[in-house]
Amino acid sequence: MTETFQFNLKATDGGARLGEITMPRGTIRTPAFMPVGTVGTVKAMYLDQVRDTGADIILGNTYHLMLRPGAERVARLGGLHELIRWKHPILTDSGGFQVMSLSGLRKLDEKGVTFKSHVDGSLHHMSPERSIEIQGLLGSDIQMQLDECVALPAEPKEIERAMELSLRWAERCRVAFGDQPGKAMFGIVQGGDQPELRIRSAEGLKQLDLKGYAVGGLAVGEPQDVMLKMLETTLPVLPFEKPRYLMGVGTPDDMLKSVARGIDMFDCVMPTRSGRHGLAFTRRGKVNIRNARHAEDMRPLDEESSCPAARDYSRAYLHHLVRADEALGGMLLSWNNLNYYQDLMKGIRQAIAEGRFADFYAETQEMWAKGDI
Ligand SMILES: Nc1nc2c(CCNCC3CCCC3)c3[nH]c(NCCc4ccccc4)nc3cc2c(=O)[nH]1
């Protein structure tokens, strides 16, 4: 363990990078998939299981936790790591994105966002400074700046306004965060689908000399090719030796293509949320286990998997559990999906280490295309 936050680039293969983030609470092997913990739990999972799937870090949800049980209360309870019994790194989002998507947004101005709690309707104001304070109270290891993410499509003027506001908020968050050697605050590149705005945002954040950079404002309704084009525009501007985190992404295909362009970290609710709705991710592509064709299929999802959820249960049983809306259905599929996401990242890391990422990329897509026989 190190007392400071360090990112070591171990190898590259084309645009893909193999690295390690070392922090006091542990090491994060990159490219990394970070499971989303919402209200202090990765839904339908025990955190020991989440760790066993290969996760080095999970996400905490600032927006939910500040509303319930409250940031000060979490601090009084010893902080999030103590409360949820996860002793490895935790990354928290700033809450701005969740305010836009979950709460009755009341106002957004230079000072911050004012919103009504979706829990009890109470009024809250979140400034850049308060967001960093909340993330500190939670004990977060990697904290995100408060930003404004614009849904696409949007007017270029609107995208520019939000990008410039987010840049000013990044500076305020950097000042509020101060100097915390074992922790990090990441800036978030905005700029929508406008290359020129993306470059200005990345340049502006680079001046702040942050420990890591997220690419935000994507996976908000744009086609995959637009998302990838924005990565090709943004990533060359960011410091090569700092980690890059693509927020809210994504499907296995999104991640493979984004690693090829230089992304190191991902988070997405997809594997857990879709697992609860009966969608299974496997080496051979997606399986909608609710489909009648699985009703008497005695095969497991993947007989070669190391994960009991993929190897020891028949599709027929999973089909039954999901159709009966039994909790165990969502639990087993979430377990399978998180394990598959981590296996994919493990395969990516090994391929980059061995200089065969292009082959891995092609083989993986071929397996998905074969479909689930
Ligand atoms: N601060 C900030 N956060 C963003 C997020 C939230 C990332 N997950 C945070 C976790 C922390 C707690 C909760 C989530 C995003 N998520 C997405 N897309 C999700 C797309 C999606 C939606 C539903 C299912 C699958 C994919 N785009 C995002 C852009 C931004 C952004 O610019 N700024």
mmCIF file of C-alpha atoms and ligand atoms in Angstrom:
data_model
loop_
_atom_site.group_PDB
_atom_site.id
_atom_site.type_symbol
_atom_site.label_atom_id
_atom_site.label_comp_id
_atom_site.label_asym_id
_atom_site.label_seq_id
_atom_site.Cartn_x
_atom_site.Cartn_y
_atom_site.Cartn_z
ATOM 1 C CA MET A 1 0.000 0.000 0.000
ATOM 2 C CA THR A 2 1.168 3.534 -0.618
ATOM 3 C CA GLU A 3 0.290 6.652 1.347
ATOM 4 C CA THR A 4 -0.292 8.491 -1.930
ATOM 5 C CA PHE A 5 -2.376 8.086 -5.080
ATOM 6 C CA GLN A 6 -0.188 6.784 -7.917
ATOM 7 C CA PHE A 7 -1.052 5.627 -11.454
ATOM 8 C CA ASN A 8 1.537 3.322 -13.014
ATOM 9 C CA LEU A 9 1.226 2.675 -16.760
ATOM 10 C CA LYS A 10 2.538 -0.884 -17.228
ATOM 11 C CA ALA A 11 2.047 -1.470 -20.948
ATOM 12 C CA THR A 12 0.282 -0.178 -24.026
ATOM 13 C CA ASP A 13 -0.991 -2.027 -27.113
ATOM 14 C CA GLY A 14 -2.200 0.381 -29.794
ATOM 15 C CA GLY A 15 -4.509 2.804 -27.980
ATOM 16 C CA ALA A 16 -5.186 0.339 -25.165
ATOM 17 C CA ARG A 17 -3.352 0.790 -21.814
ATOM 18 C CA LEU A 18 -2.559 -1.585 -18.949
ATOM 19 C CA GLY A 19 -2.097 0.162 -15.602
ATOM 20 C CA GLU A 20 -2.449 0.143 -11.834
ATOM 21 C CA ILE A 21 -3.744 2.804 -9.471
ATOM 22 C CA THR A 22 -2.198 2.323 -6.022
ATOM 23 C CA MET A 23 -3.930 4.010 -3.076
ATOM 24 C CA PRO A 24 -3.784 3.507 0.718
ATOM 25 C CA ARG A 25 -6.909 1.299 0.614
ATOM 26 C CA GLY A 26 -5.658 -0.897 -2.204
ATOM 27 C CA THR A 27 -4.686 -1.288 -5.854
ATOM 28 C CA ILE A 28 -6.998 -0.866 -8.854
ATOM 29 C CA ARG A 29 -5.985 -2.909 -11.914
ATOM 30 C CA THR A 30 -6.848 -1.049 -15.120
ATOM 31 C CA PRO A 31 -8.687 -1.264 -17.441
ATOM 32 C CA ALA A 32 -11.177 -1.617 -14.588
ATOM 33 C CA PHE A 33 -14.927 -2.097 -14.328
ATOM 34 C CA MET A 34 -16.360 -0.472 -11.179
ATOM 35 C CA PRO A 35 -19.670 -1.954 -9.942
ATOM 36 C CA VAL A 36 -22.227 0.640 -8.898
ATOM 37 C CA GLY A 37 -23.259 0.594 -5.259
ATOM 38 C CA THR A 38 -26.341 2.741 -4.945
ATOM 39 C CA VAL A 39 -27.500 3.276 -1.371
ATOM 40 C CA GLY A 40 -24.411 1.695 0.137
ATOM 41 C CA THR A 41 -24.991 -1.666 -1.469
ATOM 42 C CA VAL A 42 -24.457 -3.259 -4.877
ATOM 43 C CA LYS A 43 -28.070 -4.324 -5.328
ATOM 44 C CA ALA A 44 -28.846 -8.030 -4.813
ATOM 45 C CA MET A 45 -25.215 -8.810 -3.949
ATOM 46 C CA TYR A 46 -23.097 -9.379 -0.844
ATOM 47 C CA LEU A 47 -19.977 -7.204 -1.076
ATOM 48 C CA ASP A 48 -17.782 -10.290 -0.435
ATOM 49 C CA GLN A 49 -19.268 -11.758 -3.626
ATOM 50 C CA VAL A 50 -18.643 -8.464 -5.470
ATOM 51 C CA ARG A 51 -15.001 -8.680 -4.349
ATOM 52 C CA ASP A 52 -14.792 -12.344 -5.418
ATOM 53 C CA THR A 53 -15.961 -11.476 -8.939
ATOM 54 C CA GLY A 54 -12.726 -9.433 -9.174
ATOM 55 C CA ALA A 55 -13.809 -5.887 -8.324
ATOM 56 C CA ASP A 56 -10.997 -3.698 -6.931
ATOM 57 C CA ILE A 57 -13.251 -0.666 -6.382
ATOM 58 C CA ILE A 58 -16.979 0.112 -6.185
ATOM 59 C CA LEU A 59 -18.999 3.292 -6.635
ATOM 60 C CA GLY A 60 -20.981 5.008 -3.909
ATOM 61 C CA ASN A 61 -23.937 7.240 -4.700
ATOM 62 C CA THR A 62 -23.484 10.709 -3.204
ATOM 63 C CA TYR A 63 -26.976 11.845 -4.199
ATOM 64 C CA HIS A 64 -28.784 8.966 -2.490
ATOM 65 C CA LEU A 65 -26.527 8.866 0.583
ATOM 66 C CA MET A 66 -26.771 12.621 1.252
ATOM 67 C CA LEU A 67 -30.562 12.311 1.312
ATOM 68 C CA ARG A 68 -30.652 9.082 3.319
ATOM 69 C CA PRO A 69 -29.034 8.317 5.764
ATOM 70 C CA GLY A 70 -27.312 11.750 5.347
ATOM 71 C CA ALA A 71 -23.600 12.558 4.871
ATOM 72 C CA GLU A 72 -23.024 13.751 8.456
ATOM 73 C CA ARG A 73 -24.735 10.614 9.798
ATOM 74 C CA VAL A 74 -22.531 8.354 7.629
ATOM 75 C CA ALA A 75 -19.492 10.226 9.038
ATOM 76 C CA ARG A 76 -20.752 9.702 12.605
ATOM 77 C CA LEU A 77 -21.125 5.999 11.803
ATOM 78 C CA GLY A 78 -17.449 5.815 10.848
ATOM 79 C CA GLY A 79 -17.715 6.563 7.132
ATOM 80 C CA LEU A 80 -19.010 4.538 4.199
ATOM 81 C CA HIS A 81 -16.231 1.888 4.192
ATOM 82 C CA GLU A 82 -16.905 1.059 7.851
ATOM 83 C CA LEU A 83 -20.694 1.195 7.439
ATOM 84 C CA ILE A 84 -20.901 -1.170 4.451
ATOM 85 C CA ARG A 85 -17.834 -3.294 5.417
ATOM 86 C CA TRP A 86 -15.898 -2.642 2.169
ATOM 87 C CA LYS A 87 -12.237 -1.946 2.985
ATOM 88 C CA HIS A 88 -11.073 -1.365 -0.622
ATOM 89 C CA PRO A 89 -11.277 1.910 -2.607
ATOM 90 C CA ILE A 90 -14.617 3.646 -3.221
ATOM 91 C CA LEU A 91 -15.260 6.234 -5.960
ATOM 92 C CA THR A 92 -18.193 8.604 -5.495
ATOM 93 C CA ASP A 93 -19.900 10.645 -8.174
ATOM 94 C CA SER A 94 -20.583 14.285 -7.307
ATOM 95 C CA GLY A 95 -24.362 13.915 -7.348
ATOM 96 C CA GLY A 96 -25.059 16.461 -10.085
ATOM 97 C CA PHE A 97 -25.890 13.875 -12.713
ATOM 98 C CA GLN A 98 -28.240 12.065 -10.328
ATOM 99 C CA VAL A 99 -29.974 15.336 -9.404
ATOM 100 C CA MET A 100 -30.750 15.938 -13.104
ATOM 101 C CA SER A 101 -32.005 12.412 -13.627
ATOM 102 C CA LEU A 102 -33.711 11.590 -10.316
ATOM 103 C CA SER A 103 -34.919 14.627 -8.422
ATOM 104 C CA GLY A 104 -37.362 17.439 -8.987
ATOM 105 C CA LEU A 105 -34.675 19.892 -10.137
ATOM 106 C CA ARG A 106 -35.602 23.352 -8.920
ATOM 107 C CA LYS A 107 -32.743 25.571 -10.034
ATOM 108 C CA LEU A 108 -29.243 25.446 -11.480
ATOM 109 C CA ASP A 109 -27.040 28.550 -11.393
ATOM 110 C CA GLU A 110 -23.440 29.609 -10.833
ATOM 111 C CA LYS A 111 -23.704 28.706 -7.147
ATOM 112 C CA GLY A 112 -24.858 25.126 -7.696
ATOM 113 C CA VAL A 113 -28.045 23.063 -7.958
ATOM 114 C CA THR A 114 -31.171 23.399 -5.822
ATOM 115 C CA PHE A 115 -33.452 20.368 -5.814
ATOM 116 C CA LYS A 116 -36.226 18.536 -4.041
ATOM 117 C CA SER A 117 -35.437 15.162 -2.523
ATOM 118 C CA HIS A 118 -37.158 12.269 -4.321
ATOM 119 C CA VAL A 119 -37.249 10.609 -0.879
ATOM 120 C CA ASP A 120 -39.263 13.122 1.166
ATOM 121 C CA GLY A 121 -39.597 16.231 -0.980
ATOM 122 C CA SER A 122 -37.248 18.287 1.248
ATOM 123 C CA LEU A 123 -35.308 21.104 -0.420
ATOM 124 C CA HIS A 124 -31.516 20.774 -0.859
ATOM 125 C CA HIS A 125 -28.795 22.997 -2.291
ATOM 126 C CA MET A 126 -25.583 21.454 -3.617
ATOM 127 C CA SER A 127 -22.641 23.687 -4.486
ATOM 128 C CA PRO A 128 -19.295 22.421 -5.799
ATOM 129 C CA GLU A 129 -17.893 22.942 -2.307
ATOM 130 C CA ARG A 130 -20.777 21.078 -0.608
ATOM 131 C CA SER A 131 -20.418 18.154 -3.039
ATOM 132 C CA ILE A 132 -16.717 17.783 -2.150
ATOM 133 C CA GLU A 133 -17.572 18.169 1.553
ATOM 134 C CA ILE A 134 -20.205 15.406 1.298
ATOM 135 C CA GLN A 135 -17.807 13.079 -0.547
ATOM 136 C CA GLY A 136 -15.242 13.768 2.185
ATOM 137 C CA LEU A 137 -17.776 12.981 4.934
ATOM 138 C CA LEU A 138 -18.543 9.685 3.169
ATOM 139 C CA GLY A 139 -14.803 8.903 3.189
ATOM 140 C CA SER A 140 -14.595 8.574 -0.595
ATOM 141 C CA ASP A 141 -11.154 7.706 -2.025
ATOM 142 C CA ILE A 142 -11.773 9.111 -5.538
ATOM 143 C CA GLN A 143 -14.086 12.124 -5.600
ATOM 144 C CA MET A 144 -15.707 13.620 -8.707
ATOM 145 C CA GLN A 145 -16.121 17.327 -9.367
ATOM 146 C CA LEU A 146 -19.661 18.720 -9.481
ATOM 147 C CA ASP A 147 -20.550 19.164 -13.140
ATOM 148 C CA GLU A 148 -23.505 19.773 -15.445
ATOM 149 C CA CYS A 149 -24.146 16.975 -17.910
ATOM 150 C CA VAL A 150 -26.388 17.888 -20.857
ATOM 151 C CA ALA A 151 -28.568 15.189 -22.460
ATOM 152 C CA LEU A 152 -28.039 14.788 -26.205
ATOM 153 C CA PRO A 153 -29.137 15.992 -28.710
ATOM 154 C CA ALA A 154 -28.739 19.574 -27.486
ATOM 155 C CA GLU A 155 -28.065 23.019 -28.930
ATOM 156 C CA PRO A 156 -24.298 23.788 -29.195
ATOM 157 C CA LYS A 157 -24.876 27.026 -27.223
ATOM 158 C CA GLU A 158 -26.439 25.042 -24.368
ATOM 159 C CA ILE A 159 -23.603 22.509 -24.445
ATOM 160 C CA GLU A 160 -21.056 25.354 -24.373
ATOM 161 C CA ARG A 161 -22.743 27.042 -21.396
ATOM 162 C CA ALA A 162 -22.800 23.796 -19.379
ATOM 163 C CA MET A 163 -19.196 22.957 -20.342
ATOM 164 C CA GLU A 164 -17.910 26.377 -19.235
ATOM 165 C CA LEU A 165 -19.903 26.205 -15.977
ATOM 166 C CA SER A 166 -18.461 22.739 -15.295
ATOM 167 C CA LEU A 167 -14.936 24.078 -15.895
ATOM 168 C CA ARG A 168 -15.487 26.856 -13.325
ATOM 169 C CA TRP A 169 -16.913 24.292 -10.903
ATOM 170 C CA ALA A 170 -13.860 22.062 -11.428
ATOM 171 C CA GLU A 171 -11.605 24.884 -10.184
ATOM 172 C CA ARG A 172 -13.849 25.422 -7.128
ATOM 173 C CA CYS A 173 -13.844 21.676 -6.391
ATOM 174 C CA ARG A 174 -10.044 21.548 -6.664
ATOM 175 C CA VAL A 175 -9.758 24.381 -4.104
ATOM 176 C CA ALA A 176 -12.337 22.731 -1.798
ATOM 177 C CA PHE A 177 -10.616 19.332 -2.081
ATOM 178 C CA GLY A 178 -7.228 20.832 -1.218
ATOM 179 C CA ASP A 179 -4.284 18.496 -0.728
ATOM 180 C CA GLN A 180 -5.238 14.939 0.323
ATOM 181 C CA PRO A 181 -2.276 12.704 -0.694
ATOM 182 C CA GLY A 182 -4.020 9.308 -0.348
ATOM 183 C CA LYS A 183 -7.128 10.480 -2.174
ATOM 184 C CA ALA A 184 -7.896 11.958 -5.588
ATOM 185 C CA MET A 185 -10.332 14.358 -7.170
ATOM 186 C CA PHE A 186 -11.076 13.802 -10.859
ATOM 187 C CA GLY A 187 -12.225 16.500 -13.274
ATOM 188 C CA ILE A 188 -14.974 15.675 -15.778
ATOM 189 C CA VAL A 189 -14.665 16.624 -19.462
ATOM 190 C CA GLN A 190 -17.897 17.934 -20.921
ATOM 191 C CA GLY A 191 -18.687 19.360 -24.360
ATOM 192 C CA GLY A 192 -21.434 17.035 -25.637
ATOM 193 C CA ASP A 193 -21.006 15.977 -29.283
ATOM 194 C CA GLN A 194 -19.050 19.140 -30.199
ATOM 195 C CA PRO A 195 -15.343 18.345 -30.858
ATOM 196 C CA GLU A 196 -14.221 21.962 -30.388
ATOM 197 C CA LEU A 197 -15.973 22.198 -26.988
ATOM 198 C CA ARG A 198 -14.549 18.812 -25.931
ATOM 199 C CA ILE A 199 -11.016 20.046 -26.690
ATOM 200 C CA ARG A 200 -11.580 23.312 -24.779
ATOM 201 C CA SER A 201 -12.944 21.399 -21.790
ATOM 202 C CA ALA A 202 -10.034 18.911 -21.757
ATOM 203 C CA GLU A 203 -7.463 21.733 -22.151
ATOM 204 C CA GLY A 204 -9.061 23.688 -19.309
ATOM 205 C CA LEU A 205 -9.051 20.697 -16.962
ATOM 206 C CA LYS A 206 -5.447 19.820 -17.878
ATOM 207 C CA GLN A 207 -4.379 23.239 -16.539
ATOM 208 C CA LEU A 208 -5.712 22.197 -13.103
ATOM 209 C CA ASP A 209 -3.168 19.334 -12.971
ATOM 210 C CA LEU A 210 -5.648 16.834 -11.463
ATOM 211 C CA LYS A 211 -4.870 13.217 -10.522
ATOM 212 C CA GLY A 212 -7.338 11.792 -13.032
ATOM 213 C CA TYR A 213 -9.812 12.802 -15.697
ATOM 214 C CA ALA A 214 -13.321 11.529 -16.409
ATOM 215 C CA VAL A 215 -15.055 11.841 -19.748
ATOM 216 C CA GLY A 216 -18.633 12.833 -18.959
ATOM 217 C CA GLY A 217 -21.568 13.979 -21.009
ATOM 218 C CA LEU A 218 -21.659 10.712 -22.949
ATOM 219 C CA ALA A 219 -23.920 7.649 -22.868
ATOM 220 C CA VAL A 220 -26.736 10.180 -22.622
ATOM 221 C CA GLY A 221 -28.631 9.197 -25.756
ATOM 222 C CA GLU A 222 -26.038 9.598 -28.504
ATOM 223 C CA PRO A 223 -25.243 6.736 -30.927
ATOM 224 C CA GLN A 224 -22.157 4.652 -30.101
ATOM 225 C CA ASP A 225 -20.185 6.037 -33.061
ATOM 226 C CA VAL A 226 -20.667 9.608 -31.762
ATOM 227 C CA MET A 227 -19.491 8.520 -28.299
ATOM 228 C CA LEU A 228 -16.390 6.881 -29.802
ATOM 229 C CA LYS A 229 -15.675 9.941 -31.986
ATOM 230 C CA MET A 230 -15.770 12.137 -28.885
ATOM 231 C CA LEU A 231 -13.244 9.810 -27.216
ATOM 232 C CA GLU A 232 -10.959 10.087 -30.262
ATOM 233 C CA THR A 233 -11.230 13.882 -29.965
ATOM 234 C CA THR A 234 -10.864 14.166 -26.188
ATOM 235 C CA LEU A 235 -8.325 11.533 -25.092
ATOM 236 C CA PRO A 236 -5.300 12.808 -27.073
ATOM 237 C CA VAL A 237 -5.653 16.160 -25.265
ATOM 238 C CA LEU A 238 -5.622 14.627 -21.760
ATOM 239 C CA PRO A 239 -2.304 13.853 -19.995
ATOM 240 C CA PHE A 240 -1.175 10.412 -21.205
ATOM 241 C CA GLU A 241 0.111 9.358 -17.780
ATOM 242 C CA LYS A 242 -3.118 10.087 -15.882
ATOM 243 C CA PRO A 243 -6.129 7.688 -15.602
ATOM 244 C CA ARG A 244 -9.157 8.237 -17.837
ATOM 245 C CA TYR A 245 -12.644 7.263 -16.590
ATOM 246 C CA LEU A 246 -15.596 7.010 -19.018
ATOM 247 C CA MET A 247 -18.684 7.649 -16.883
ATOM 248 C CA GLY A 248 -21.766 5.454 -17.109
ATOM 249 C CA VAL A 249 -20.360 3.102 -19.752
ATOM 250 C CA GLY A 250 -21.451 0.579 -20.650
ATOM 251 C CA THR A 251 -22.158 -2.591 -22.574
ATOM 252 C CA PRO A 252 -19.302 -5.085 -23.117
ATOM 253 C CA ASP A 253 -19.037 -3.817 -26.702
ATOM 254 C CA ASP A 254 -18.861 -0.165 -25.533
ATOM 255 C CA MET A 255 -16.067 -1.034 -23.111
ATOM 256 C CA LEU A 256 -14.001 -3.049 -25.610
ATOM 257 C CA LYS A 257 -14.134 -0.213 -28.133
ATOM 258 C CA SER A 258 -13.417 2.439 -25.492
ATOM 259 C CA VAL A 259 -10.394 0.542 -24.124
ATOM 260 C CA ALA A 260 -9.043 0.458 -27.688
ATOM 261 C CA ARG A 261 -9.212 4.288 -27.659
ATOM 262 C CA GLY A 262 -7.488 4.744 -24.293
ATOM 263 C CA ILE A 263 -10.067 4.494 -21.489
ATOM 264 C CA ASP A 264 -8.880 2.985 -18.162
ATOM 265 C CA MET A 265 -12.014 2.954 -15.945
ATOM 266 C CA PHE A 266 -15.725 2.257 -16.417
ATOM 267 C CA ASP A 267 -18.891 2.216 -14.322
ATOM 268 C CA CYS A 268 -22.375 1.142 -15.331
ATOM 269 C CA VAL A 269 -25.593 -0.066 -13.699
ATOM 270 C CA MET A 270 -26.142 -2.282 -16.760
ATOM 271 C CA PRO A 271 -24.894 -5.644 -15.375
ATOM 272 C CA THR A 272 -26.799 -5.312 -12.099
ATOM 273 C CA ARG A 273 -29.958 -3.531 -13.305
ATOM 274 C CA SER A 274 -30.391 -5.763 -16.385
ATOM 275 C CA GLY A 275 -29.590 -8.831 -14.247
ATOM 276 C CA ARG A 276 -32.544 -8.008 -12.015
ATOM 277 C CA HIS A 277 -34.691 -7.834 -15.156
ATOM 278 C CA GLY A 278 -33.594 -11.246 -16.437
ATOM 279 C CA LEU A 279 -30.849 -10.318 -18.900
ATOM 280 C CA ALA A 280 -27.686 -12.464 -18.698
ATOM 281 C CA PHE A 281 -24.341 -11.423 -20.178
ATOM 282 C CA THR A 282 -22.166 -14.359 -21.293
ATOM 283 C CA ARG A 283 -19.040 -14.990 -23.364
ATOM 284 C CA ARG A 284 -21.354 -15.814 -26.241
ATOM 285 C CA GLY A 285 -23.428 -12.647 -25.975
ATOM 286 C CA LYS A 286 -26.650 -11.742 -24.204
ATOM 287 C CA VAL A 287 -29.328 -14.211 -23.087
ATOM 288 C CA ASN A 288 -32.823 -12.973 -22.191
ATOM 289 C CA ILE A 289 -33.602 -15.706 -19.712
ATOM 290 C CA ARG A 290 -37.286 -14.688 -19.565
ATOM 291 C CA ASN A 291 -37.693 -15.998 -23.125
ATOM 292 C CA ALA A 292 -39.836 -19.166 -23.356
ATOM 293 C CA ARG A 293 -37.091 -21.001 -25.256
ATOM 294 C CA HIS A 294 -35.177 -21.405 -21.970
ATOM 295 C CA ALA A 295 -38.059 -23.016 -20.050
ATOM 296 C CA GLU A 296 -36.641 -26.549 -20.343
ATOM 297 C CA ASP A 297 -33.013 -25.839 -21.210
ATOM 298 C CA MET A 298 -30.961 -27.833 -18.716
ATOM 299 C CA ARG A 299 -27.654 -26.172 -19.683
ATOM 300 C CA PRO A 300 -26.059 -23.584 -17.388
ATOM 301 C CA LEU A 301 -25.295 -20.117 -18.746
ATOM 302 C CA ASP A 302 -21.601 -21.013 -19.143
ATOM 303 C CA GLU A 303 -20.273 -24.434 -18.121
ATOM 304 C CA GLU A 304 -16.675 -23.134 -18.248
ATOM 305 C CA SER A 305 -17.246 -20.182 -15.931
ATOM 306 C CA SER A 306 -15.629 -19.949 -12.486
ATOM 307 C CA CYS A 307 -18.823 -18.321 -11.177
ATOM 308 C CA PRO A 308 -21.362 -20.706 -9.526
ATOM 309 C CA ALA A 309 -24.254 -18.561 -10.863
ATOM 310 C CA ALA A 310 -23.059 -19.212 -14.440
ATOM 311 C CA ARG A 311 -21.935 -22.817 -13.984
ATOM 312 C CA ASP A 312 -24.198 -24.556 -11.447
ATOM 313 C CA TYR A 313 -27.753 -23.523 -12.322
ATOM 314 C CA SER A 314 -29.805 -24.513 -15.363
ATOM 315 C CA ARG A 315 -31.308 -21.907 -17.641
ATOM 316 C CA ALA A 316 -34.635 -23.595 -16.943
ATOM 317 C CA TYR A 317 -34.300 -22.779 -13.238
ATOM 318 C CA LEU A 318 -33.155 -19.202 -13.911
ATOM 319 C CA HIS A 319 -36.083 -18.822 -16.319
ATOM 320 C CA HIS A 320 -38.480 -20.079 -13.642
ATOM 321 C CA LEU A 321 -37.058 -17.793 -10.925
ATOM 322 C CA VAL A 322 -37.242 -14.693 -13.142
ATOM 323 C CA ARG A 323 -40.744 -15.513 -14.388
ATOM 324 C CA ALA A 324 -41.839 -16.056 -10.759
ATOM 325 C CA ASP A 325 -40.158 -12.758 -9.839
ATOM 326 C CA GLU A 326 -38.195 -14.571 -7.127
ATOM 327 C CA ALA A 327 -35.369 -12.549 -5.483
ATOM 328 C CA LEU A 328 -32.921 -15.395 -6.163
ATOM 329 C CA GLY A 329 -33.386 -14.832 -9.918
ATOM 330 C CA GLY A 330 -32.039 -11.280 -9.775
ATOM 331 C CA MET A 331 -29.331 -12.333 -7.303
ATOM 332 C CA LEU A 332 -27.965 -15.109 -9.533
ATOM 333 C CA LEU A 333 -28.130 -13.027 -12.740
ATOM 334 C CA SER A 334 -26.485 -10.000 -11.075
ATOM 335 C CA TRP A 335 -23.743 -12.334 -9.833
ATOM 336 C CA ASN A 336 -23.327 -13.866 -13.293
ATOM 337 C CA ASN A 337 -23.275 -10.465 -15.003
ATOM 338 C CA LEU A 338 -20.782 -8.790 -12.638
ATOM 339 C CA ASN A 339 -18.564 -11.858 -12.908
ATOM 340 C CA TYR A 340 -18.727 -11.737 -16.710
ATOM 341 C CA TYR A 341 -17.883 -8.005 -16.741
ATOM 342 C CA GLN A 342 -14.858 -8.654 -14.510
ATOM 343 C CA ASP A 343 -13.793 -11.677 -16.596
ATOM 344 C CA LEU A 344 -13.956 -9.480 -19.705
ATOM 345 C CA MET A 345 -11.747 -6.823 -18.047
ATOM 346 C CA LYS A 346 -9.358 -9.554 -16.871
ATOM 347 C CA GLY A 347 -9.124 -10.873 -20.437
ATOM 348 C CA ILE A 348 -8.519 -7.342 -21.742
ATOM 349 C CA ARG A 349 -5.725 -6.745 -19.195
ATOM 350 C CA GLN A 350 -4.027 -10.057 -20.046
ATOM 351 C CA ALA A 351 -4.298 -9.360 -23.794
ATOM 352 C CA ILE A 352 -2.689 -5.910 -23.436
ATOM 353 C CA ALA A 353 0.054 -7.394 -21.226
ATOM 354 C CA GLU A 354 0.805 -9.957 -23.965
ATOM 355 C CA GLY A 355 0.538 -7.480 -26.847
ATOM 356 C CA ARG A 356 -2.386 -9.300 -28.442
ATOM 357 C CA PHE A 357 -5.246 -6.873 -27.750
ATOM 358 C CA ALA A 358 -6.237 -6.672 -31.445
ATOM 359 C CA ASP A 359 -6.677 -10.466 -31.590
ATOM 360 C CA PHE A 360 -8.586 -10.494 -28.298
ATOM 361 C CA TYR A 361 -10.837 -7.709 -29.625
ATOM 362 C CA ALA A 362 -11.628 -9.668 -32.796
ATOM 363 C CA GLU A 363 -12.087 -13.055 -31.039
ATOM 364 C CA THR A 364 -14.384 -11.543 -28.404
ATOM 365 C CA GLN A 365 -16.631 -9.838 -30.958
ATOM 366 C CA GLU A 366 -16.734 -13.079 -32.976
ATOM 367 C CA MET A 367 -17.930 -15.016 -29.908
ATOM 368 C CA TRP A 368 -20.643 -12.409 -29.252
ATOM 369 C CA ALA A 369 -21.722 -12.506 -32.908
ATOM 370 C CA LYS A 370 -22.071 -16.313 -32.797
ATOM 371 C CA GLY A 371 -24.865 -15.638 -30.396
ATOM 372 C CA ASP A 372 -26.001 -17.922 -27.689
ATOM 373 C CA ILE A 373 -26.416 -21.314 -29.313
HETATM 374 N N1 LIG B 1 -21.021 13.351 -12.773
HETATM 375 C C1 LIG B 1 -21.373 12.776 -13.927
HETATM 376 N N2 LIG B 1 -21.867 11.521 -13.923
HETATM 377 C C2 LIG B 1 -22.257 10.968 -15.132
HETATM 378 C C3 LIG B 1 -22.870 9.680 -15.137
HETATM 379 C C4 LIG B 1 -23.082 8.879 -13.856
HETATM 380 C C5 LIG B 1 -22.054 7.777 -13.787
HETATM 381 N N3 LIG B 1 -22.458 6.740 -12.841
HETATM 382 C C6 LIG B 1 -22.444 7.169 -11.450
HETATM 383 C C7 LIG B 1 -22.920 6.096 -10.511
HETATM 384 C C8 LIG B 1 -22.749 6.558 -9.108
HETATM 385 C C9 LIG B 1 -24.024 6.230 -8.394
HETATM 386 C C10 LIG B 1 -25.032 5.840 -9.387
HETATM 387 C C11 LIG B 1 -24.364 5.734 -10.734
HETATM 388 C C12 LIG B 1 -23.290 9.169 -16.362
HETATM 389 N N4 LIG B 1 -23.963 8.016 -16.655
HETATM 390 C C13 LIG B 1 -24.144 8.040 -17.992
HETATM 391 N N5 LIG B 1 -24.811 7.133 -18.688
HETATM 392 C C14 LIG B 1 -25.511 6.034 -18.033
HETATM 393 C C15 LIG B 1 -26.258 5.326 -19.152
HETATM 394 C C16 LIG B 1 -27.028 4.186 -18.630
HETATM 395 C C17 LIG B 1 -28.250 4.391 -17.971
HETATM 396 C C18 LIG B 1 -28.957 3.293 -17.502
HETATM 397 C C19 LIG B 1 -28.457 2.002 -17.696
HETATM 398 C C20 LIG B 1 -27.239 1.822 -18.360
HETATM 399 C C21 LIG B 1 -26.521 2.917 -18.821
HETATM 400 N N6 LIG B 1 -23.605 9.132 -18.577
HETATM 401 C C22 LIG B 1 -23.076 9.859 -17.567
HETATM 402 C C23 LIG B 1 -22.449 11.101 -17.573
HETATM 403 C C24 LIG B 1 -22.066 11.670 -16.344
HETATM 404 C C25 LIG B 1 -21.488 12.993 -16.297
HETATM 405 O O1 LIG B 1 -21.291 13.675 -17.321
HETATM 406 N N7 LIG B 1 -21.179 13.496 -15.075
#
